[in-house]
C-alpha positions as a LaTeX table, in Angstrom:
\begin{tabular}{lrrr}
\hline
Residue & $x$ (\AA) & $y$ (\AA) & $z$ (\AA) \\
\hline
Met1 & 20.58 & $-19.25$ & $-66.99$ \\
Arg2 & 18.37 & $-16.32$ & $-67.78$ \\
Lys3 & 15.86 & $-17.52$ & $-65.13$ \\
Leu4 & 18.56 & $-17.90$ & $-62.49$ \\
Lys5 & 19.81 & $-14.40$ & $-63.18$ \\
Ala6 & 16.30 & $-13.04$ & $-62.88$ \\
Phe7 & 15.85 & $-14.89$ & $-59.54$ \\
Phe8 & 18.97 & $-13.35$ & $-58.01$ \\
Ile9 & 18.08 & $-9.88$ & $-59.26$ \\
Ala10 & 14.61 & $-10.18$ & $-57.62$ \\
Met11 & 16.05 & $-11.56$ & $-54.35$ \\
Phe12 & 18.65 & $-8.81$ & $-54.01$ \\
Gly13 & 16.04 & $-6.19$ & $-54.82$ \\
Thr14 & 13.79 & $-7.50$ & $-52.04$ \\
Leu15 & 16.66 & $-7.58$ & $-49.53$ \\
Ala16 & 17.58 & $-4.02$ & $-50.49$ \\
Val17 & 14.13 & $-2.96$ & $-49.29$ \\
Ile18 & 13.66 & $-5.21$ & $-46.24$ \\
Val19 & 17.15 & $-5.07$ & $-44.64$ \\
Pro20 & 17.15 & $-1.27$ & $-44.07$ \\
Ile21 & 13.72 & $-1.55$ & $-42.44$ \\
Tyr22 & 14.90 & $-4.26$ & $-40.04$ \\
Leu23 & 18.09 & $-2.31$ & $-39.26$ \\
Ala24 & 16.10 & 0.83 & $-38.50$ \\
Ala25 & 13.74 & $-1.10$ & $-36.22$ \\
Ala26 & 16.66 & $-2.72$ & $-34.40$ \\
Ala27 & 18.31 & 0.67 & $-33.87$ \\
Val28 & 15.15 & 2.05 & $-32.32$ \\
Met29 & 14.79 & $-0.95$ & $-29.98$ \\
Met30 & 18.43 & $-0.79$ & $-28.88$ \\
Thr31 & 18.30 & 2.90 & $-27.99$ \\
Arg32 & 15.11 & 2.57 & $-25.94$ \\
Ser33 & 15.60 & 1.85 & $-22.18$ \\
Ala34 & 13.56 & $-0.76$ & $-20.41$ \\
Pro35 & 10.42 & 0.74 & $-18.82$ \\
Val36 & 11.66 & 0.09 & $-15.30$ \\
Asp37 & 14.82 & 2.10 & $-15.97$ \\
Thr38 & 13.09 & 5.08 & $-17.56$ \\
Val39 & 13.41 & 8.30 & $-15.61$ \\
Gln40 & 10.27 & 10.30 & $-16.25$ \\
Ser41 & 10.28 & 14.05 & $-15.91$ \\
Gly42 & 7.38 & 16.41 & $-15.50$ \\
Ile43 & 5.52 & 14.03 & $-13.16$ \\
Pro44 & 5.11 & 15.62 & $-9.69$ \\
Ile45 & 6.22 & 13.48 & $-6.75$ \\
Ala46 & 4.63 & 14.41 & $-3.42$ \\
Gln47 & 7.33 & 15.61 & $-1.06$ \\
Pro48 & 6.96 & 17.68 & 2.13 \\
Thr49 & 7.82 & 21.36 & 2.00 \\
Ala50 & 8.48 & 24.03 & 4.62 \\
Gly51 & 4.73 & 24.64 & 4.65 \\
Asp52 & 4.06 & 21.12 & 5.90 \\
Ala53 & 4.56 & 21.98 & 9.58 \\
Arg54 & 2.09 & 23.15 & 12.19 \\
Asn55 & 2.28 & 24.37 & 15.79 \\
Phe56 & $-0.79$ & 23.33 & 17.75 \\
Leu57 & $-1.76$ & 24.52 & 21.23 \\
Leu58 & $-3.83$ & 21.99 & 23.17 \\
Met59 & $-5.52$ & 23.26 & 26.33 \\
Thr60 & $-7.65$ & 21.50 & 28.92 \\
Gly61 & $-9.58$ & 22.53 & 32.01 \\
Pro62 & $-13.02$ & 22.00 & 33.55 \\
Glu63 & $-14.46$ & 25.41 & 32.62 \\
Gln64 & $-11.55$ & 27.31 & 31.08 \\
Pro65 & $-7.98$ & 26.50 & 30.00 \\
Glu66 & $-5.75$ & 25.49 & 32.91 \\
Thr67 & $-3.17$ & 23.25 & 31.22 \\
Phe68 & $-1.24$ & 24.11 & 28.07 \\
Val69 & 0.76 & 21.86 & 25.74 \\
Leu70 & 2.36 & 22.98 & 22.50 \\
Leu71 & 2.59 & 20.32 & 19.79 \\
Arg72 & 4.59 & 20.52 & 16.59 \\
Phe73 & 4.09 & 18.28 & 13.59 \\
Asp74 & 6.87 & 18.91 & 11.07 \\
Ala75 & 6.86 & 16.73 & 7.98 \\
Leu76 & 9.87 & 18.42 & 6.35 \\
Ser77 & 12.26 & 17.73 & 9.25 \\
Gly78 & 10.41 & 14.56 & 10.27 \\
Thr79 & 9.84 & 15.61 & 13.88 \\
Val80 & 7.02 & 15.57 & 16.41 \\
Cys81 & 7.56 & 17.78 & 19.46 \\
Thr82 & 5.68 & 18.57 & 22.64 \\
Ala83 & 6.40 & 21.18 & 25.30 \\
Ala84 & 4.18 & 21.89 & 28.27 \\
Leu85 & 3.62 & 25.18 & 30.04 \\
Pro86 & 1.98 & 25.51 & 33.46 \\
Gly87 & $-1.06$ & 27.74 & 33.72 \\
Glu88 & 0.96 & 29.85 & 36.15 \\
Ala89 & 3.55 & 30.71 & 33.47 \\
Val90 & 3.90 & 34.49 & 33.19 \\
Met91 & 3.34 & 35.77 & 29.65 \\
Leu92 & 3.02 & 39.14 & 28.00 \\
Val93 & $-0.39$ & 40.28 & 26.81 \\
Asp94 & $-0.01$ & 43.52 & 24.90 \\
Gly95 & 3.17 & 44.08 & 26.88 \\
Gln96 & 1.54 & 43.48 & 30.25 \\
Pro97 & 2.44 & 40.43 & 32.40 \\
Leu98 & $-0.32$ & 37.90 & 32.95 \\
Thr99 & $-0.24$ & 34.20 & 33.64 \\
Leu100 & $-1.46$ & 31.93 & 30.87 \\
Ala101 & $-4.49$ & 30.97 & 32.95 \\
Gln102 & $-5.30$ & 34.64 & 33.55 \\
Ala103 & $-4.96$ & 35.44 & 29.86 \\
Ala104 & $-7.39$ & 32.64 & 29.02 \\
Glu105 & $-9.79$ & 33.70 & 31.76 \\
Gln106 & $-9.71$ & 37.30 & 30.56 \\
Ala107 & $-10.34$ & 36.71 & 26.85 \\
Gly108 & $-10.52$ & 32.99 & 26.15 \\
Pro109 & $-8.20$ & 30.46 & 24.50 \\
Ala110 & $-7.36$ & 32.79 & 21.60 \\
Gln111 & $-5.69$ & 35.21 & 23.99 \\
Ala112 & $-3.66$ & 32.40 & 25.57 \\
Ala113 & $-2.36$ & 31.50 & 22.10 \\
Ala114 & $-1.61$ & 35.16 & 21.36 \\
Ala115 & 0.25 & 35.52 & 24.66 \\
Ile116 & 2.49 & 32.56 & 23.82 \\
Glu117 & 3.23 & 34.06 & 20.41 \\
Glu118 & 4.06 & 37.45 & 21.89 \\
Thr119 & 6.22 & 36.09 & 24.69 \\
Leu120 & 8.08 & 33.26 & 22.96 \\
Ser121 & 8.22 & 34.72 & 19.43 \\
Ile122 & 6.76 & 31.59 & 17.85 \\
Glu123 & 3.65 & 31.15 & 15.77 \\
Val124 & 0.69 & 29.15 & 17.04 \\
Asp125 & $-1.12$ & 27.99 & 13.92 \\
Asn126 & $-4.07$ & 26.39 & 15.66 \\
Tyr127 & $-5.43$ & 25.94 & 19.15 \\
Leu128 & $-8.07$ & 23.77 & 20.76 \\
Tyr129 & $-9.55$ & 23.87 & 24.23 \\
Cys130 & $-11.67$ & 21.08 & 25.70 \\
Thr131 & $-12.22$ & 19.40 & 29.04 \\
Ala132 & $-9.92$ & 16.59 & 30.15 \\
Asp133 & $-12.79$ & 14.10 & 29.79 \\
Ala134 & $-13.44$ & 15.28 & 26.24 \\
Leu135 & $-9.75$ & 14.82 & 25.41 \\
Val136 & $-9.84$ & 11.29 & 26.79 \\
Asp137 & $-12.86$ & 10.54 & 24.61 \\
Leu138 & $-11.12$ & 11.99 & 21.55 \\
Thr139 & $-8.01$ & 9.87 & 22.13 \\
Lys140 & $-9.69$ & 6.61 & 23.13 \\
Asp141 & $-8.51$ & 4.92 & 19.90 \\
Phe142 & $-4.86$ & 5.83 & 20.42 \\
Gly143 & $-4.11$ & 2.60 & 22.27 \\
Thr144 & $-1.90$ & 2.32 & 25.35 \\
Ala145 & 1.42 & 4.02 & 26.09 \\
Arg146 & 4.30 & 2.94 & 28.32 \\
Ile147 & 5.44 & 5.74 & 30.64 \\
Leu148 & 8.25 & 5.69 & 33.19 \\
Leu149 & 6.13 & 7.05 & 36.02 \\
Ser150 & 8.81 & 6.43 & 38.64 \\
Asn151 & 10.75 & 9.33 & 37.11 \\
Tyr152 & 7.96 & 11.71 & 38.11 \\
Leu153 & 6.05 & 10.27 & 41.06 \\
Ser154 & 7.16 & 9.09 & 44.47 \\
Val155 & 6.62 & 5.54 & 45.65 \\
Asp156 & 3.83 & 6.75 & 47.94 \\
Ala157 & 2.13 & 8.63 & 45.09 \\
Leu158 & 2.26 & 5.56 & 42.87 \\
Ala159 & 0.78 & 3.46 & 45.64 \\
Glu160 & $-1.98$ & 6.03 & 46.17 \\
Leu161 & $-2.83$ & 5.78 & 42.47 \\
Gln162 & $-2.67$ & 1.97 & 42.66 \\
Leu163 & 0.06 & 1.98 & 40.03 \\
Arg164 & 2.93 & 0.74 & 42.12 \\
Val165 & 4.25 & $-2.65$ & 41.00 \\
Pro166 & 7.41 & $-3.78$ & 42.85 \\
Gly167 & 10.31 & $-4.04$ & 40.42 \\
Val168 & 8.37 & $-2.35$ & 37.60 \\
Asp169 & 9.13 & 1.28 & 36.76 \\
Thr170 & 7.42 & 1.63 & 33.38 \\
Val171 & 3.64 & 1.46 & 33.49 \\
Thr172 & 1.27 & 0.81 & 30.60 \\
Leu173 & $-1.52$ & 3.38 & 30.60 \\
Thr174 & $-4.66$ & 4.07 & 28.63 \\
Pro175 & $-5.60$ & 7.70 & 27.91 \\
Arg176 & $-8.12$ & 7.53 & 30.80 \\
Met177 & $-5.51$ & 6.20 & 33.22 \\
Phe178 & $-3.02$ & 8.87 & 32.19 \\
Ala179 & $-5.66$ & 11.58 & 32.64 \\
Asp180 & $-6.29$ & 10.27 & 36.16 \\
Val181 & $-2.55$ & 10.42 & 36.91 \\
Leu182 & $-2.40$ & 14.03 & 35.76 \\
Ala183 & $-5.56$ & 14.94 & 37.65 \\
Ala184 & $-4.04$ & 13.63 & 40.88 \\
Asp185 & $-1.40$ & 16.38 & 40.59 \\
Ala186 & 0.90 & 14.23 & 42.71 \\
Ala187 & 4.23 & 15.26 & 41.15 \\
Glu188 & 6.34 & 18.28 & 41.98 \\
Pro189 & 5.33 & 21.26 & 39.79 \\
Asp190 & 8.28 & 21.03 & 37.38 \\
Leu191 & 7.91 & 17.27 & 37.07 \\
Gln192 & 4.13 & 17.55 & 36.66 \\
Thr193 & 4.62 & 19.81 & 33.64 \\
Leu194 & 7.25 & 17.53 & 32.10 \\
Leu195 & 5.08 & 14.46 & 32.77 \\
Arg196 & 2.27 & 16.03 & 30.76 \\
Ala197 & 4.58 & 16.78 & 27.83 \\
Glu198 & 6.17 & 13.32 & 27.90 \\
Gly199 & 2.81 & 11.60 & 28.27 \\
Tyr200 & 1.23 & 13.39 & 25.34 \\
Leu201 & 4.26 & 12.52 & 23.25 \\
Ala202 & 4.09 & 8.87 & 24.32 \\
Phe203 & 0.56 & 8.53 & 22.97 \\
Leu204 & 1.50 & 10.30 & 19.73 \\
Arg205 & 4.42 & 7.91 & 19.35 \\
Val206 & 2.21 & 4.86 & 19.87 \\
Gly207 & $-0.19$ & 6.06 & 17.19 \\
Ser208 & 2.47 & 7.31 & 14.75 \\
Glu209 & 1.44 & 4.88 & 12.01 \\
Thr210 & $-2.21$ & 5.91 & 12.24 \\
Leu211 & $-1.86$ & 9.65 & 12.92 \\
Ala212 & $-3.44$ & 10.46 & 9.58 \\
Asp213 & $-6.50$ & 8.42 & 10.56 \\
Asn214 & $-6.83$ & 9.04 & 14.29 \\
Ile215 & $-6.12$ & 12.72 & 14.86 \\
Pro216 & $-8.09$ & 14.30 & 11.98 \\
Asp217 & $-11.14$ & 12.19 & 12.84 \\
Ala218 & $-10.78$ & 13.11 & 16.51 \\
Leu219 & $-10.48$ & 16.79 & 15.65 \\
Arg220 & $-13.50$ & 16.66 & 13.35 \\
Ala221 & $-15.50$ & 15.26 & 16.23 \\
Ala222 & $-14.21$ & 18.07 & 18.45 \\
Leu223 & $-14.88$ & 21.00 & 16.14 \\
Ala224 & $-18.49$ & 21.52 & 17.18 \\
Lys225 & $-17.90$ & 20.87 & 20.88 \\
Ser226 & $-14.65$ & 22.70 & 21.60 \\
Ser227 & $-13.21$ & 26.19 & 21.44 \\
Thr228 & $-10.85$ & 26.19 & 18.48 \\
Asn229 & $-9.71$ & 28.21 & 15.48 \\
Leu230 & $-9.24$ & 25.04 & 13.46 \\
Thr231 & $-11.36$ & 24.80 & 10.32 \\
Ala232 & $-12.54$ & 21.75 & 8.41 \\
Val233 & $-10.40$ & 22.82 & 5.46 \\
Glu234 & $-7.26$ & 23.02 & 7.63 \\
Leu235 & $-7.80$ & 19.43 & 8.72 \\
Tyr236 & $-6.78$ & 18.35 & 5.22 \\
Asp237 & $-3.42$ & 20.06 & 5.79 \\
Tyr238 & $-2.94$ & 18.00 & 8.95 \\
Glu239 & $-3.92$ & 14.82 & 7.12 \\
Arg240 & $-1.27$ & 15.54 & 4.49 \\
Ile241 & 1.37 & 16.26 & 7.16 \\
Phe242 & 0.52 & 13.08 & 9.07 \\
Gly243 & 0.64 & 11.12 & 5.82 \\
Phe244 & 4.22 & 12.28 & 5.26 \\
Leu245 & 5.18 & 11.50 & 8.88 \\
Ala246 & 3.76 & 7.99 & 8.53 \\
Lys247 & 6.11 & 7.18 & 5.64 \\
Glu248 & 9.20 & 7.33 & 7.81 \\
Gln249 & 9.56 & 7.09 & 11.58 \\
Pro250 & 9.68 & 10.66 & 12.97 \\
Gln251 & 12.01 & 11.90 & 15.68 \\
Tyr252 & 10.20 & 12.65 & 18.95 \\
Arg253 & 11.13 & 15.38 & 21.42 \\
Ala254 & 9.45 & 16.51 & 24.63 \\
Gly255 & 10.38 & 19.13 & 27.16 \\
Val256 & 9.40 & 22.24 & 29.08 \\
Ile257 & 10.08 & 25.89 & 28.47 \\
Pro258 & 12.75 & 26.89 & 31.05 \\
Gly259 & 11.82 & 29.03 & 34.02 \\
Ala260 & 11.61 & 29.05 & 37.80 \\
Trp261 & 8.79 & 29.09 & 40.35 \\
Ser262 & 8.45 & 32.21 & 42.45 \\
Arg263 & 5.54 & 32.87 & 44.82 \\
Gly264 & 3.21 & 30.58 & 42.94 \\
Arg265 & 4.08 & 31.88 & 39.47 \\
Tyr266 & 6.33 & 30.38 & 36.82 \\
Glu267 & 8.77 & 33.07 & 35.68 \\
Leu268 & 10.25 & 32.24 & 32.29 \\
Ala269 & 14.02 & 32.20 & 31.93 \\
Glu270 & 15.78 & 34.69 & 29.69 \\
Asn271 & 16.57 & 31.96 & 27.18 \\
Ala272 & 12.95 & 30.73 & 27.03 \\
Pro273 & 12.32 & 32.15 & 23.51 \\
Ala274 & 15.55 & 30.57 & 22.23 \\
Val275 & 14.61 & 27.18 & 23.68 \\
Ala276 & 11.07 & 27.48 & 22.29 \\
Ala277 & 12.55 & 28.22 & 18.87 \\
Thr278 & 14.44 & 24.91 & 18.87 \\
Tyr279 & 11.09 & 23.14 & 19.11 \\
Phe280 & 8.63 & 25.39 & 17.33 \\
Ala281 & 10.35 & 27.91 & 15.03 \\
Arg282 & 9.60 & 27.69 & 11.34 \\
Glu283 & 12.30 & 26.54 & 8.92 \\
Gly284 & 14.57 & 29.45 & 8.12 \\
Ala285 & 13.03 & 31.67 & 10.79 \\
\hline
\end{tabular}
């Protein structure tokens, strides 16, 4: 009897020590969330900000800028925009009217960018000028784009370019073919400008998933051969912006800055700055 009593005393003493330990361990396990449900704080998640947007002026011409296309890459709003301006567009240079082509001829591509800023009240972050052939070479890996050429060119013009296919309005073009279409200058002036903006956008849309690979590499190749204010360091900003744009399909917009032709010059409309702002103004500006 004495042994049995001693056994129970020892057993209860052991349980008195072990049971609280097991209960404490169980309480800890029950209050801990599964790893997949844990919300961790203090760990930065890469998200675009208002600084992840750039306005880029792309100019081409055989010896000096003659064509002008503004591009906007905006990761925060998820948009890619293009707007073309004819070289005959009248701008202000230190308050004096000059065409874009004249501004570039007078003091180079930098003055063309400054004239756009002064006239349209938008910021041009970077500019690049190269020949049309150089641009074709830089964009050779962009693939092909489908463009509704019948919206811009007459039947006779399409036939002249050997791009007329009965019953087919949308034509598949390589960068070289599109450059040849633009060089033919076969559309009416307003349509020619819009065709350039739409065409540039079409190739950007085709390469949207590889923007972060294609454009920075193309620009790096152009730095030493072109007139530009773009630096090697700034290319990393573009890579980041394109990386954000590649995560979700951007919205694409193309157009022209409103105006009217008069005696061979393109006079901007009164609302031109307001229209430009809808494409190229900074967030909150």
